[in-house]
PDB file of C-alpha atoms in Angstrom:
ATOM      1  CA  ALA A 158     -34.913   5.328 -10.834  1.00 40.00           C
ATOM      2  CA  ASN A 159     -32.223   3.392  -9.085  1.00 32.00           C
ATOM      3  CA  ASN A 160     -30.399   5.094  -6.261  1.00 32.00           C
ATOM      4  CA  PHE A 161     -26.747   3.985  -6.328  1.00 29.00           C
ATOM      5  CA  LEU A 162     -26.654   4.116  -2.507  1.00 29.00           C
ATOM      6  CA  GLN A 163     -29.762   1.957  -2.103  1.00 30.00           C
ATOM      7  CA  LYS A 164     -29.125  -1.263  -0.166  1.00 29.00           C
ATOM      8  CA  LYS A 165     -31.195  -4.300  -1.029  1.00 28.00           C
ATOM      9  CA  SER A 166     -31.837  -7.276   1.219  1.00 29.00           C
ATOM     10  CA  VAL A 167     -30.878 -10.836   0.326  1.00 27.00           C
ATOM     11  CA  ASP A 168     -34.450 -11.823  -0.473  1.00 32.00           C
ATOM     12  CA  THR A 169     -34.724  -9.371  -3.373  1.00 32.00           C
ATOM     13  CA  GLY A 170     -33.941 -12.308  -5.657  1.00 33.00           C
ATOM     14  CA  LEU A 171     -31.252 -13.215  -8.139  1.00 33.00           C
ATOM     15  CA  SER A 172     -32.706 -11.210 -11.029  1.00 38.00           C
ATOM     16  CA  LEU A 173     -32.722  -7.989  -9.018  1.00 35.00           C
ATOM     17  CA  GLN A 174     -29.165  -8.655  -7.824  1.00 37.00           C
ATOM     18  CA  THR A 175     -28.023  -9.113 -11.411  1.00 41.00           C
ATOM     19  CA  GLU A 176     -29.729  -5.886 -12.498  1.00 45.00           C
ATOM     20  CA  ARG A 177     -28.250  -4.013  -9.521  1.00 42.00           C
ATOM     21  CA  ARG A 178     -24.779  -5.361 -10.277  1.00 44.00           C
ATOM     22  CA  SER A 179     -24.995  -4.136 -13.883  1.00 46.00           C
ATOM     23  CA  ASN A 180     -26.259  -0.709 -12.854  1.00 46.00           C
ATOM     24  CA  ARG A 181     -23.526  -0.080 -10.306  1.00 43.00           C
ATOM     25  CA  LEU A 182     -20.798  -0.638 -12.908  1.00 42.00           C
ATOM     26  CA  VAL A 183     -22.368   2.023 -15.115  1.00 41.00           C
ATOM     27  CA  GLU A 184     -22.716   4.374 -12.145  1.00 41.00           C
ATOM     28  CA  MET A 185     -19.160   3.738 -11.068  1.00 43.00           C
ATOM     29  CA  SER A 186     -17.793   4.633 -14.505  1.00 44.00           C
ATOM     30  CA  SER A 187     -19.838   7.829 -14.758  1.00 40.00           C
ATOM     31  CA  LEU A 188     -19.048   9.340 -11.362  1.00 38.00           C
ATOM     32  CA  PRO A 189     -15.753  10.867 -10.261  1.00 41.00           C
ATOM     33  CA  LEU A 190     -14.252   8.778  -7.474  1.00 52.00           C
ATOM     34  CA  PHE A 191     -14.167  11.598  -4.941  1.00 46.00           C
ATOM     35  CA  LEU A 192     -17.865  12.419  -5.491  1.00 36.00           C
ATOM     36  CA  LEU A 193     -18.918   8.809  -5.232  1.00 51.00           C
ATOM     37  CA  LEU A 194     -17.026   8.186  -2.026  1.00 45.00           C
ATOM     38  CA  SER A 195     -17.882  11.470  -0.335  1.00 38.00           C
ATOM     39  CA  ALA A 196     -21.554  10.602  -0.797  1.00 39.00           C
ATOM     40  CA  LEU A 197     -20.998   7.426   1.215  1.00 42.00           C
ATOM     41  CA  LEU A 198     -19.221   9.015   4.171  1.00 41.00           C
ATOM     42  CA  PRO A 199     -22.231  10.174   6.270  1.00 38.00           C
ATOM     43  CA  PHE A 200     -23.484   6.638   6.777  1.00 37.00           C
ATOM     44  CA  VAL A 201     -22.491   4.498   9.764  1.00 35.00           C
ATOM     45  CA  SER A 202     -23.254   0.903  10.732  1.00 38.00           C
ATOM     46  CA  SER A 203     -22.240  -1.434  13.538  1.00 37.00           C
ATOM     47  CA  PHE A 204     -21.225  -5.080  13.492  1.00 37.00           C
ATOM     48  CA  VAL A 205     -20.909  -8.151  15.665  1.00 41.00           C
ATOM     49  CA  LEU A 206     -17.238  -8.941  15.270  1.00 42.00           C
ATOM     50  CA  PRO A 207     -16.079 -12.545  14.700  1.00 43.00           C
ATOM     51  CA  PRO A 208     -12.726 -13.800  15.987  1.00 46.00           C
ATOM     52  CA  PRO A 209      -9.817 -13.100  13.603  1.00 46.00           C
ATOM     53  CA  ILE A 210      -8.066 -15.833  11.649  1.00 45.00           C
ATOM     54  CA  ARG A 211      -5.038 -17.259  13.427  1.00 45.00           C
ATOM     55  CA  GLU A 212      -1.637 -16.909  11.739  1.00 42.00           C
ATOM     56  CA  THR A 213      -1.217 -20.672  12.157  1.00 43.00           C
ATOM     57  CA  ASP A 214      -4.560 -21.572  10.584  1.00 47.00           C
ATOM     58  CA  GLN A 215      -3.587 -24.353   8.164  1.00 49.00           C
ATOM     59  CA  GLN A 216      -6.694 -23.922   6.017  1.00 89.00           C
ATOM     60  CA  TRP A 217      -5.393 -20.676   4.530  1.00 97.00           C
ATOM     61  CA  THR A 218      -2.265 -19.492   2.732  1.00 97.00           C
ATOM     62  CA  LEU A 219      -1.184 -15.908   3.322  1.00 98.00           C
ATOM     63  CA  VAL A 220      -0.862 -13.937   0.066  1.00 99.00           C
ATOM     64  CA  GLN A 221      -0.799 -10.319   1.290  1.00 99.00           C
ATOM     65  CA  LYS A 222       0.079  -8.562   4.538  1.00 99.00           C
ATOM     66  CA  ARG A 223       0.465  -4.948   5.641  1.00 99.00           C
ATOM     67  CA  ASP A 224       1.247  -4.068   9.242  1.00 98.00           C
ATOM     68  CA  ASP A 225       2.216  -0.429   8.730  1.00 98.00           C
ATOM     69  CA  GLY A 226       3.311   2.132   6.161  1.00 97.00           C
ATOM     70  CA  SER A 227       6.914   0.981   5.875  1.00 97.00           C
ATOM     71  CA  GLU A 228       6.329  -0.175   2.279  1.00 96.00           C
ATOM     72  CA  ALA A 229       4.699   2.082  -0.319  1.00 93.00           C
ATOM     73  CA  TYR A 230       3.152  -0.736  -2.412  1.00 97.00           C
ATOM     74  CA  TRP A 231       1.339   1.534  -4.892  1.00 98.00           C
ATOM     75  CA  ASN A 232       4.460   2.417  -6.923  1.00 98.00           C
ATOM     76  CA  ARG A 233       5.924  -1.081  -7.236  1.00 98.00           C
ATOM     77  CA  SER A 234       6.525  -2.253 -10.812  1.00 99.00           C
ATOM     78  CA  TRP A 235       4.675  -4.905 -12.794  1.00 99.00           C
ATOM     79  CA  GLU A 236       7.605  -7.269 -12.438  1.00 99.00           C
ATOM     80  CA  GLU A 237       7.686  -6.785  -8.671  1.00 99.00           C
ATOM     81  CA  TYR A 238       3.974  -7.469  -8.367  1.00 99.00           C
ATOM     82  CA  LYS A 239       4.393 -10.491 -10.601  1.00 99.00           C
ATOM     83  CA  GLU A 240       7.253 -12.023  -8.601  1.00 99.00           C
ATOM     84  CA  GLY A 241       6.305 -10.785  -5.116  1.00 99.00           C
ATOM     85  CA  PHE A 242       8.102  -8.858  -2.383  1.00 99.00           C
ATOM     86  CA  GLY A 243       8.506  -8.776   1.387  1.00 98.00           C
ATOM     87  CA  THR A 244       8.277 -11.761   3.742  1.00 98.00           C
ATOM     88  CA  GLU A 245       5.485 -13.419   5.682  1.00 98.00           C
ATOM     89  CA  GLU A 246       7.397 -12.763   8.896  1.00 97.00           C
ATOM     90  CA  GLY A 247       8.006  -9.087   8.160  1.00 98.00           C
ATOM     91  CA  SER A 248       5.722  -6.066   8.284  1.00 98.00           C
ATOM     92  CA  PHE A 249       4.738  -6.350   4.607  1.00 98.00           C
ATOM     93  CA  TYR A 250       4.283  -9.187   2.132  1.00 99.00           C
ATOM     94  CA  TRP A 251       2.931  -9.760  -1.370  1.00 99.00           C
ATOM     95  CA  MET A 252       3.150 -13.340  -2.616  1.00 99.00           C
ATOM     96  CA  GLY A 253       3.276 -12.323  -6.263  1.00 99.00           C
ATOM     97  CA  LEU A 254       0.738 -12.647  -9.046  1.00 99.00           C
ATOM     98  CA  GLU A 255       2.397 -15.761 -10.439  1.00 99.00           C
ATOM     99  CA  GLY A 256       2.179 -17.495  -7.073  1.00 98.00           C
ATOM    100  CA  LEU A 257      -1.360 -16.284  -6.586  1.00 99.00           C
ATOM    101  CA  HIS A 258      -2.326 -17.603 -10.020  1.00 99.00           C
ATOM    102  CA  GLY A 259      -0.813 -20.947  -9.058  1.00 98.00           C
ATOM    103  CA  LEU A 260      -3.099 -21.138  -6.019  1.00 97.00           C
ATOM    104  CA  ALA A 261      -6.192 -19.722  -7.690  1.00 98.00           C
ATOM    105  CA  SER A 262      -6.138 -20.785 -11.342  1.00 98.00           C
ATOM    106  CA  ARG A 263      -9.391 -22.553 -10.478  1.00 96.00           C
ATOM    107  CA  SER A 264     -12.123 -21.080  -8.319  1.00 96.00           C
ATOM    108  CA  THR A 265     -11.254 -21.034  -4.630  1.00 96.00           C
ATOM    109  CA  SER A 266     -11.929 -18.840  -1.585  1.00 96.00           C
ATOM    110  CA  LEU A 267     -10.304 -15.491  -0.841  1.00 97.00           C
ATOM    111  CA  LYS A 268     -10.466 -14.144   2.692  1.00 96.00           C
ATOM    112  CA  ILE A 269      -9.880 -10.481   3.497  1.00 96.00           C
ATOM    113  CA  GLU A 270      -8.953  -9.237   6.986  1.00 98.00           C
ATOM    114  CA  MET A 271      -8.640  -5.609   8.037  1.00 98.00           C
ATOM    115  CA  TRP A 272      -7.913  -4.000  11.376  1.00 98.00           C
ATOM    116  CA  GLY A 273      -8.809  -0.478  12.444  1.00 98.00           C
ATOM    117  CA  ASP A 274      -9.380   2.764  10.602  1.00 98.00           C
ATOM    118  CA  ARG A 275      -6.916   5.659  10.381  1.00 97.00           C
ATOM    119  CA  SER A 276      -9.403   8.117   8.882  1.00 94.00           C
ATOM    120  CA  PRO A 277      -9.590  11.428  10.806  1.00 92.00           C
ATOM    121  CA  GLY A 278     -12.294  11.357  13.479  1.00 93.00           C
ATOM    122  CA  SER A 279     -13.153   7.728  12.777  1.00 94.00           C
ATOM    123  CA  LYS A 280     -15.366   5.814  15.188  1.00 94.00           C
ATOM    124  CA  HIS A 281     -13.907   2.553  13.897  1.00 95.00           C
ATOM    125  CA  GLU A 282     -10.247   2.777  14.877  1.00 95.00           C
ATOM    126  CA  ASN A 283     -10.446  -0.472  16.881  1.00 96.00           C
ATOM    127  CA  ASP A 284     -12.818  -2.427  14.646  1.00 97.00           C
ATOM    128  CA  TYR A 285     -12.060  -5.681  12.869  1.00 98.00           C
ATOM    129  CA  TYR A 286     -13.461  -6.462   9.417  1.00 95.00           C
ATOM    130  CA  TRP A 287     -13.457  -9.570   7.284  1.00 94.00           C
ATOM    131  CA  ALA A 288     -15.061 -10.987   4.147  1.00 93.00           C
ATOM    132  CA  ILE A 289     -14.871 -14.198   2.114  1.00 94.00           C
ATOM    133  CA  TYR A 290     -15.228 -14.260  -1.677  1.00 94.00           C
ATOM    134  CA  THR A 291     -15.005 -16.847  -4.398  1.00 95.00           C
ATOM    135  CA  PHE A 292     -11.899 -16.030  -6.394  1.00 97.00           C
ATOM    136  CA  SER A 293      -9.854 -17.116  -9.370  1.00 98.00           C
ATOM    137  CA  LEU A 294      -6.975 -15.476 -11.209  1.00 99.00           C
ATOM    138  CA  ASP A 295      -6.111 -15.821 -14.888  1.00 99.00           C
ATOM    139  CA  ASP A 296      -2.527 -15.898 -16.145  1.00 99.00           C
ATOM    140  CA  GLU A 297      -0.253 -13.071 -17.290  1.00 99.00           C
ATOM    141  CA  SER A 298      -1.511 -13.197 -20.880  1.00 99.00           C
ATOM    142  CA  THR A 299      -4.733 -11.623 -19.537  1.00 99.00           C
ATOM    143  CA  ASN A 300      -2.840  -9.168 -17.313  1.00 99.00           C
ATOM    144  CA  TYR A 301      -3.850 -11.376 -14.389  1.00 99.00           C
ATOM    145  CA  THR A 302      -7.567 -10.785 -14.749  1.00 99.00           C
ATOM    146  CA  ALA A 303      -9.367 -11.546 -11.481  1.00 98.00           C
ATOM    147  CA  HIS A 304     -12.786 -13.090 -10.904  1.00 98.00           C
ATOM    148  CA  PHE A 305     -14.567 -12.228  -7.658  1.00 95.00           C
ATOM    149  CA  GLY A 306     -17.870 -13.604  -6.426  1.00 93.00           C
ATOM    150  CA  TYR A 307     -19.908 -13.302  -3.247  1.00 88.00           C
ATOM    151  CA  ASP A 308     -22.796 -15.362  -1.849  1.00 84.00           C
ATOM    152  CA  TRP A 309     -25.396 -12.784  -0.785  1.00 75.00           C
ATOM    153  CA  SER A 310     -27.574 -15.512   0.765  1.00 77.00           C
ATOM    154  CA  ASN A 311     -24.904 -16.565   3.281  1.00 83.00           C
ATOM    155  CA  PRO A 312     -24.775 -14.355   6.416  1.00 76.00           C
ATOM    156  CA  ASN A 313     -21.557 -15.996   7.633  1.00 84.00           C
ATOM    157  CA  LEU A 314     -19.126 -14.578   5.085  1.00 88.00           C
ATOM    158  CA  GLY A 315     -18.025 -11.479   6.948  1.00 89.00           C
ATOM    159  CA  ASN A 316     -18.992  -8.014   8.123  1.00 91.00           C
ATOM    160  CA  ALA A 317     -17.110  -5.926   5.544  1.00 90.00           C
ATOM    161  CA  THR A 318     -19.474  -6.222   2.608  1.00 83.00           C
ATOM    162  CA  THR A 319     -22.959  -6.822   1.320  1.00 68.00           C
ATOM    163  CA  GLY A 320     -21.572  -7.737  -2.074  1.00 62.00           C
ATOM    164  CA  TRP A 321     -22.636  -4.459  -3.684  1.00 67.00           C
ATOM    165  CA  TYR A 322     -19.737  -2.050  -3.209  1.00 77.00           C
ATOM    166  CA  ASP A 323     -16.606  -4.122  -2.842  1.00 85.00           C
ATOM    167  CA  LEU A 324     -14.278  -6.384  -4.811  1.00 90.00           C
ATOM    168  CA  THR A 325     -17.092  -7.842  -6.907  1.00 90.00           C
ATOM    169  CA  CYS A 326     -17.363  -4.519  -8.751  1.00 89.00           C
ATOM    170  CA  ASN A 327     -14.018  -5.392 -10.318  1.00 91.00           C
ATOM    171  CA  ASP A 328     -14.915  -8.914 -11.371  1.00 95.00           C
ATOM    172  CA  GLY A 329     -13.323  -9.638 -14.742  1.00 97.00           C
ATOM    173  CA  VAL A 330     -10.813  -6.794 -14.415  1.00 98.00           C
ATOM    174  CA  PRO A 331      -7.051  -6.935 -15.161  1.00 99.00           C
ATOM    175  CA  PHE A 332      -4.340  -5.891 -12.730  1.00 99.00           C
ATOM    176  CA  SER A 333      -2.735  -2.439 -12.976  1.00 99.00           C
ATOM    177  CA  THR A 334       0.624  -1.147 -11.771  1.00 99.00           C
ATOM    178  CA  ILE A 335       2.345   2.207 -12.122  1.00 99.00           C
ATOM    179  CA  ASP A 336       4.270   1.007 -15.188  1.00 99.00           C
ATOM    180  CA  ARG A 337       1.435  -1.042 -16.743  1.00 99.00           C
ATOM    181  CA  ILE A 338      -1.899   0.710 -16.313  1.00 99.00           C
ATOM    182  CA  ASN A 339      -4.838  -1.344 -17.602  1.00 98.00           C
ATOM    183  CA  ASP A 340      -7.458   0.896 -16.002  1.00 98.00           C
ATOM    184  CA  PRO A 341      -9.310   3.114 -18.530  1.00 97.00           C
ATOM    185  CA  SER A 342      -8.936   5.890 -15.935  1.00 97.00           C
ATOM    186  CA  PRO A 343      -5.147   6.116 -15.458  1.00 98.00           C
ATOM    187  CA  GLN A 344      -5.441   8.782 -12.758  1.00 98.00           C
ATOM    188  CA  CYS A 345      -6.661   6.054 -10.414  1.00 97.00           C
ATOM    189  CA  VAL A 346      -3.054   4.840 -10.344  1.00 98.00           C
ATOM    190  CA  THR A 347      -1.078   8.001 -11.046  1.00 98.00           C
ATOM    191  CA  ASP A 348      -3.043  10.464  -8.871  1.00 98.00           C
ATOM    192  CA  TYR A 349      -5.195   8.466  -6.455  1.00 98.00           C
ATOM    193  CA  HIS A 350      -2.450   5.881  -5.796  1.00 98.00           C
ATOM    194  CA  VAL A 351      -4.782   2.876  -5.515  1.00 97.00           C
ATOM    195  CA  GLY A 352      -2.571   0.458  -7.521  1.00 96.00           C
ATOM    196  CA  GLY A 353      -1.237  -2.128  -7.852  1.00 98.00           C
ATOM    197  CA  TRP A 354      -4.690  -3.626  -7.918  1.00 99.00           C
ATOM    198  CA  TRP A 355      -7.539  -4.793 -10.110  1.00 98.00           C
ATOM    199  CA  LEU A 356      -8.938  -1.483 -11.317  1.00 98.00           C
ATOM    200  CA  ARG A 357     -11.718  -0.412 -13.657  1.00 96.00           C
ATOM    201  CA  ASN A 358     -12.455   3.290 -13.327  1.00 95.00           C
ATOM    202  CA  CYS A 359     -10.851   2.980  -9.890  1.00 95.00           C
ATOM    203  CA  ALA A 360     -12.465   0.668  -7.342  1.00 94.00           C
ATOM    204  CA  PHE A 361     -14.493   0.395  -4.155  1.00 92.00           C
ATOM    205  CA  ALA A 362     -11.505  -1.158  -2.382  1.00 95.00           C
ATOM    206  CA  SER A 363      -7.731  -1.348  -2.753  1.00 97.00           C
ATOM    207  CA  LEU A 364      -5.525  -3.086  -0.216  1.00 98.00           C
ATOM    208  CA  ASN A 365      -2.296  -2.296  -2.082  1.00 99.00           C
ATOM    209  CA  GLY A 366      -2.838   1.454  -2.292  1.00 98.00           C
ATOM    210  CA  GLU A 367      -0.553   4.054  -0.725  1.00 98.00           C
ATOM    211  CA  TYR A 368      -0.647   3.781   3.074  1.00 98.00           C
ATOM    212  CA  ASN A 369      -0.670   7.552   3.616  1.00 96.00           C
ATOM    213  CA  PRO A 370      -1.942   9.031   0.333  1.00 95.00           C
ATOM    214  CA  SER A 371      -0.988  12.618  -0.382  1.00 91.00           C
ATOM    215  CA  LEU A 372      -4.650  13.404  -1.162  1.00 94.00           C
ATOM    216  CA  GLY A 373      -5.583  12.468   2.397  1.00 94.00           C
ATOM    217  CA  LEU A 374      -7.342   9.747   4.365  1.00 95.00           C
ATOM    218  CA  GLY A 375     -11.055   9.050   4.514  1.00 92.00           C
ATOM    219  CA  ASN A 376     -11.856   9.841   0.883  1.00 90.00           C
ATOM    220  CA  GLY A 377     -11.157   6.614  -0.997  1.00 92.00           C
ATOM    221  CA  TYR A 378      -7.540   7.232  -1.958  1.00 96.00           C
ATOM    222  CA  GLY A 379      -4.576   4.915  -1.417  1.00 98.00           C
ATOM    223  CA  LEU A 380      -5.202   1.942   0.871  1.00 98.00           C
ATOM    224  CA  PHE A 381      -8.952   1.934   1.532  1.00 96.00           C
ATOM    225  CA  TRP A 382     -12.128  -0.122   1.724  1.00 96.00           C
ATOM    226  CA  ILE A 383     -15.810   0.814   1.648  1.00 92.00           C
ATOM    227  CA  VAL A 384     -17.393  -1.130   4.509  1.00 90.00           C
ATOM    228  CA  ASP A 385     -20.779  -2.660   3.772  1.00 78.00           C
ATOM    229  CA  GLY A 386     -21.331  -0.010   1.114  1.00 76.00           C
ATOM    230  CA  LEU A 387     -21.730   2.598   3.853  1.00 82.00           C
ATOM    231  CA  TYR A 388     -18.474   4.309   4.814  1.00 89.00           C
ATOM    232  CA  VAL A 389     -14.801   4.486   3.875  1.00 93.00           C
ATOM    233  CA  ILE A 390     -12.012   3.139   6.074  1.00 96.00           C
ATOM    234  CA  ASN A 391      -8.229   3.327   5.746  1.00 98.00           C
ATOM    235  CA  PRO A 392      -7.191   0.140   7.544  1.00 98.00           C
ATOM    236  CA  ALA A 393      -4.170   0.098   9.820  1.00 98.00           C
ATOM    237  CA  LYS A 394      -3.434  -3.546   8.980  1.00 99.00           C
ATOM    238  CA  THR A 395      -4.563  -5.928   6.246  1.00 99.00           C
ATOM    239  CA  LYS A 396      -4.196  -9.566   5.279  1.00 99.00           C
ATOM    240  CA  MET A 397      -5.371 -11.602   2.312  1.00 98.00           C
ATOM    241  CA  TRP A 398      -5.589 -15.399   2.358  1.00 98.00           C
ATOM    242  CA  ILE A 399      -6.300 -18.099  -0.224  1.00 98.00           C
ATOM    243  CA  ALA A 400      -7.959 -21.345   0.857  1.00 96.00           C
ATOM    244  CA  SER A 401      -5.391 -24.161   0.815  1.00 82.00           C
TER     245      SER A 401
END
């Protein structure tokens, strides 16, 4: 029987990756979020950290930024997520789904950056994480359905993921906000505060979740990410970039 925490190496082959990908979606839908994530917490891994992307890097366009908890994010409306809010120069920024669709209507690259971990007792408060995915975004008629991909054979695409428990779990998933919930499990938005984001029975990552969720840090609520499929972080800062 498959163990949903089992990690497989790159050389397991494409067929095994496809089978594993299918199984994890079933497992994700059948397990309560808090049970799934609490099972991951005891694991720890270490990374060789690459240099962060420069703000002035002309190869990338900034589409999301969070420097602190000054903006709630999770309770913004559909229209606000569609049109965007904040500024690139400020402490928070969301380009808007329309703008993001304009940049990613065809397959491109999405880069994620995260700094630190605010979880109680974390050993990763000063760590830096990054990951690069293939990405495209459909238009509003599909509720901005996203398509995420990851090249498991390439070791140079970041330290935040193996491609198992991350954004690729929500490949082919529409966007959800507090006033337009497309997730079959609405409590992911209303109770766990992980919207606005691409959600299907919650997620293994949400960079627009509540900065300080009322249900607490370290358990996969609000703004969080599961690093390398091993442990949960609540980043202090995040950025998302689209290849220009």
